[in-house]
Amino acid sequence: MAGQTGPRAADRTLEVLELVAQATAPVSAKALARGLGCALSTVYTLLTPLTERGYLVRTGGGYTLGYQVSALHRAFQRQAGLTDDIDGVLARMRQATRACANYVAYQGDGLVIADVRTVTADGEERPELAVGVDPRSHAYAHGKIALAAAGPAARRRYLEQPGLRRFTPQTIASAERLDQELRRIRRTGVALDVEEARPGLACLAAPVLGSGGAVIGSVSLSVRPEDLRARRQQLITAVKQAAREASQRA
């Protein structure tokens, strides 16, 4: 590639994949060149290995994601513990509690949401979760699990950026109070939030451990605050049991 080798070329290749993935229809090479701000010849140089390796497919209307992306996703799910076993754990927890059941997989230092599974019924409250670093980690039960398991350096980075933003009047916005909360979570094995991330939503979560004993994710239940108050111990017991089962299958 003229003028571009090494890390810059790799960055551009990944940018092509991201642009195609974000599109709702096939993307033309000219549109990719505009999106990247580079020459059309550069885009074709990037597209060639991506199509040859099956990461992109050329159609009549432009480029779409190829079959190799699906293979990568299946490998990612396997490595993240997102198997049919997890779906079974969530389904049983949902049936036992009549509450929205979630599994959140962590990556890196534990503060990156890698993927989310949810078993719910129409009309139930559920957390609004997305992959990546969630600035509401200190407000959601599943995020508190991740913070409680993370090392001091990772927690310090979180306190610095994105920081303890307040999302509701109940959100923990003090580093000292958060530290007390995380110590309690490590002691009890369960995290709670009651309208800390969203008004009208309460969550409770427990950690899922990998084969080496590290926290790789969490199972959680999402209910209305009044439901948590009425069935607190039942829900805590259910989420901790589900976490143990998920850990055994991880």
Coordinates of C-alpha atoms in Angstrom, one line a residue:
M1 CA 0.0 0.0 0.0
A2 CA 1.6 3.2 -1.1
G3 CA 2.8 5.3 1.8
Q4 CA 1.1 3.1 4.4
T5 CA 2.6 0.1 6.1
G6 CA 2.6 -1.6 9.5
P7 CA 0.2 -0.3 12.2
R8 CA -1.4 2.4 10.0
A9 CA -2.3 -0.1 7.4
A10 CA -3.7 -2.4 10.1
D11 CA -5.8 0.5 11.5
R12 CA -7.2 1.3 8.0
T13 CA -8.1 -2.4 7.4
L14 CA -10.0 -2.5 10.7
E15 CA -11.7 0.8 9.9
V16 CA -13.0 -0.7 6.6
L17 CA -14.5 -3.7 8.6
E18 CA -16.1 -1.3 11.1
L19 CA -17.6 0.9 8.4
V20 CA -19.1 -2.1 6.6
A21 CA -20.4 -3.6 9.9
Q22 CA -22.1 -0.3 10.9
A23 CA -23.9 0.0 7.6
T24 CA -27.5 -1.2 7.0
A25 CA -26.9 -2.0 3.3
P26 CA -23.9 -3.0 1.1
V27 CA -21.2 -0.3 1.1
S28 CA -19.5 0.7 -2.2
A29 CA -15.8 1.2 -2.4
K30 CA -16.3 4.9 -3.2
A31 CA -18.4 5.3 0.0
L32 CA -15.6 3.6 2.0
A33 CA -13.0 6.0 0.5
R34 CA -15.2 9.0 1.5
G35 CA -15.6 7.5 5.0
L36 CA -11.9 6.9 5.4
G37 CA -10.9 10.1 3.7
C38 CA -8.4 8.3 1.4
A39 CA -7.9 7.5 -2.2
L40 CA -10.1 4.9 -4.0
S41 CA -6.9 3.0 -4.9
T42 CA -6.0 2.7 -1.2
V43 CA -9.5 1.3 -0.4
Y44 CA -9.2 -1.4 -3.1
T45 CA -5.8 -2.4 -1.7
L46 CA -7.4 -2.8 1.7
L47 CA -10.4 -4.7 0.3
T48 CA -8.5 -7.3 -1.6
P49 CA -7.2 -9.3 1.4
L50 CA -10.4 -8.8 3.3
T51 CA -12.4 -10.4 0.5
E52 CA -9.9 -13.1 -0.3
R53 CA -9.9 -14.2 3.4
G54 CA -13.7 -14.1 3.6
Y55 CA -14.1 -11.2 6.0
L56 CA -16.0 -9.2 3.3
V57 CA -18.1 -10.2 0.3
R58 CA -18.6 -8.1 -2.8
T59 CA -22.2 -8.0 -4.0
G60 CA -23.9 -6.0 -6.8
G61 CA -24.5 -3.1 -4.4
G62 CA -21.2 -3.1 -2.6
Y63 CA -19.4 -4.9 0.2
T64 CA -21.0 -6.8 3.2
L65 CA -19.6 -8.8 6.0
G66 CA -18.4 -12.3 5.0
Y67 CA -18.6 -15.8 6.4
Q68 CA -15.3 -15.5 8.3
V69 CA -16.8 -12.9 10.6
S70 CA -19.4 -15.5 11.7
A71 CA -16.6 -18.0 12.4
L72 CA -14.8 -15.4 14.6
H73 CA -18.0 -14.6 16.4
R74 CA -18.6 -18.3 17.3
A75 CA -15.0 -18.6 18.5
F76 CA -15.5 -15.4 20.6
Q77 CA -18.7 -16.8 22.2
R78 CA -16.9 -20.0 23.1
Q79 CA -14.0 -18.2 24.7
A80 CA -16.3 -15.8 26.5
G81 CA -18.4 -18.7 27.9
L82 CA -21.5 -17.6 25.9
T83 CA -22.7 -21.2 25.2
D84 CA -26.1 -22.9 25.2
D85 CA -25.4 -23.8 28.8
I86 CA -25.6 -20.1 29.8
D87 CA -28.9 -19.8 28.0
G88 CA -30.2 -22.8 30.0
V89 CA -29.0 -21.2 33.3
L90 CA -30.8 -17.9 32.4
A91 CA -34.0 -19.7 31.3
R92 CA -34.1 -21.6 34.6
M93 CA -33.4 -18.5 36.7
R94 CA -36.1 -16.6 34.7
Q95 CA -38.6 -19.4 35.3
A96 CA -37.8 -19.6 39.1
T97 CA -38.0 -15.9 39.7
R98 CA -40.4 -14.6 37.0
A99 CA -37.8 -11.8 36.5
C100 CA -35.6 -10.7 33.6
A101 CA -32.4 -12.7 33.7
N102 CA -29.1 -11.5 32.2
Y103 CA -25.6 -12.8 31.6
V104 CA -22.8 -10.2 31.1
A105 CA -19.4 -11.4 29.9
Y106 CA -16.3 -9.4 30.9
Q107 CA -13.0 -9.0 29.0
G108 CA -9.6 -7.3 29.5
D109 CA -9.3 -5.9 33.0
G110 CA -12.9 -6.9 33.7
L111 CA -14.4 -3.4 33.1
V112 CA -15.2 -4.1 29.4
I113 CA -18.6 -5.7 28.6
A114 CA -17.8 -8.2 25.9
D115 CA -21.3 -9.5 25.3
V116 CA -24.8 -9.7 26.9
R117 CA -27.4 -12.5 27.0
T118 CA -31.0 -11.8 28.2
V119 CA -34.0 -14.0 28.8
T120 CA -37.1 -12.0 29.4
A121 CA -40.8 -11.6 28.6
D122 CA -42.5 -8.7 27.0
G123 CA -43.2 -5.8 29.3
E124 CA -40.5 -6.6 31.9
E125 CA -38.0 -4.0 33.0
R126 CA -34.4 -4.7 31.9
P127 CA -31.1 -2.8 32.0
E128 CA -29.9 -1.1 28.9
L129 CA -26.6 -2.8 28.3
A130 CA -24.1 -2.3 25.5
V131 CA -20.6 -3.7 24.8
G132 CA -17.6 -1.7 25.7
V133 CA -16.7 0.3 28.8
D134 CA -20.0 1.3 30.5
P135 CA -19.8 4.6 32.4
R136 CA -22.6 3.3 34.6
S137 CA -20.6 0.4 36.0
H138 CA -20.7 1.9 39.5
A139 CA -24.5 2.2 39.3
Y140 CA -25.5 -1.3 37.9
A141 CA -25.2 -4.5 40.0
H142 CA -23.3 -6.3 37.2
G143 CA -20.9 -3.4 36.9
K144 CA -20.3 -3.4 40.7
I145 CA -19.4 -7.1 40.4
A146 CA -16.8 -6.2 37.7
L147 CA -15.4 -3.3 39.8
A148 CA -15.2 -5.5 42.9
A149 CA -13.2 -8.1 41.0
A150 CA -10.9 -5.6 39.2
G151 CA -7.4 -4.8 40.4
P152 CA -6.6 -1.5 42.1
A153 CA -5.1 0.0 39.0
A154 CA -8.2 -0.8 36.9
R155 CA -10.5 0.7 39.5
R156 CA -8.4 3.8 39.7
R157 CA -8.6 4.3 36.0
Y158 CA -12.4 4.0 36.2
L159 CA -12.5 6.6 38.9
E160 CA -10.5 8.9 36.8
Q161 CA -12.3 8.2 33.5
P162 CA -15.3 7.9 33.1
G163 CA -15.6 8.7 36.9
L164 CA -18.5 8.5 39.3
R165 CA -21.2 10.2 37.4
R166 CA -24.6 10.5 39.1
F167 CA -27.5 9.1 37.0
T168 CA -30.2 9.2 39.7
P169 CA -30.4 10.6 43.2
Q170 CA -29.5 7.1 44.5
T171 CA -26.3 6.7 42.4
I172 CA -23.1 6.2 44.5
A173 CA -21.0 9.3 43.6
S174 CA -18.4 9.0 46.4
A175 CA -15.2 7.0 46.0
E176 CA -15.2 6.2 49.7
R177 CA -18.8 5.0 49.6
L178 CA -18.1 2.9 46.5
D179 CA -15.1 1.3 48.1
Q180 CA -17.3 0.3 51.1
E181 CA -19.9 -1.1 48.7
L182 CA -17.2 -3.2 46.8
R183 CA -15.9 -4.6 50.0
R184 CA -19.4 -5.7 51.0
I185 CA -19.8 -7.3 47.6
R186 CA -16.6 -9.3 47.9
R187 CA -17.7 -10.4 51.4
T188 CA -21.3 -11.4 50.5
G189 CA -20.9 -12.5 46.8
V190 CA -23.8 -10.5 45.6
A191 CA -24.3 -6.9 44.3
L192 CA -27.5 -4.8 44.4
D193 CA -28.6 -1.6 42.9
V194 CA -32.0 0.0 43.6
E195 CA -32.7 2.8 41.1
E196 CA -29.1 3.8 41.0
A197 CA -28.8 3.6 37.2
R198 CA -32.4 4.1 36.2
P199 CA -35.5 5.1 38.1
G200 CA -38.0 2.3 38.5
L201 CA -35.3 -0.5 38.0
A202 CA -33.6 -2.6 40.6
C203 CA -30.9 -5.3 39.8
L204 CA -29.0 -7.9 41.7
A205 CA -26.0 -9.8 40.4
A206 CA -23.5 -12.5 41.4
P207 CA -20.1 -13.3 39.8
V208 CA -19.4 -16.2 37.3
L209 CA -15.9 -17.7 37.7
G210 CA -13.8 -19.2 35.0
S211 CA -11.7 -22.4 35.3
G212 CA -8.9 -20.4 36.9
G213 CA -11.1 -18.8 39.5
A214 CA -11.1 -15.3 37.9
V215 CA -14.4 -13.5 37.4
I216 CA -15.3 -13.8 33.8
G217 CA -18.9 -12.5 34.0
S218 CA -22.0 -12.2 36.1
V219 CA -25.6 -13.4 36.1
S220 CA -28.2 -10.8 37.2
L221 CA -31.9 -10.3 37.7
S222 CA -33.8 -7.1 36.8
V223 CA -37.0 -6.3 38.7
R224 CA -39.0 -3.4 39.9
P225 CA -37.8 -1.9 43.3
E226 CA -41.0 -3.0 45.1
D227 CA -40.5 -6.6 43.9
L228 CA -36.9 -6.6 45.2
R229 CA -38.1 -5.4 48.6
A230 CA -40.8 -8.1 48.7
R231 CA -38.7 -11.0 47.5
R232 CA -35.2 -9.9 48.3
Q233 CA -33.9 -13.1 49.9
Q234 CA -35.5 -15.4 47.3
L235 CA -33.9 -13.4 44.5
I236 CA -30.5 -13.3 46.1
T237 CA -30.6 -17.1 46.6
A238 CA -31.7 -17.6 43.0
V239 CA -29.0 -15.4 41.5
K240 CA -26.2 -16.9 43.6
Q241 CA -27.3 -20.4 42.7
A242 CA -27.4 -19.5 39.0
A243 CA -23.9 -18.0 39.3
R244 CA -22.6 -21.2 40.9
E245 CA -24.1 -23.3 38.1
A246 CA -22.8 -21.0 35.4
S247 CA -19.3 -21.2 37.0
Q248 CA -19.4 -25.0 36.9
R249 CA -20.2 -24.9 33.2
A250 CA -17.7 -22.2 32.3

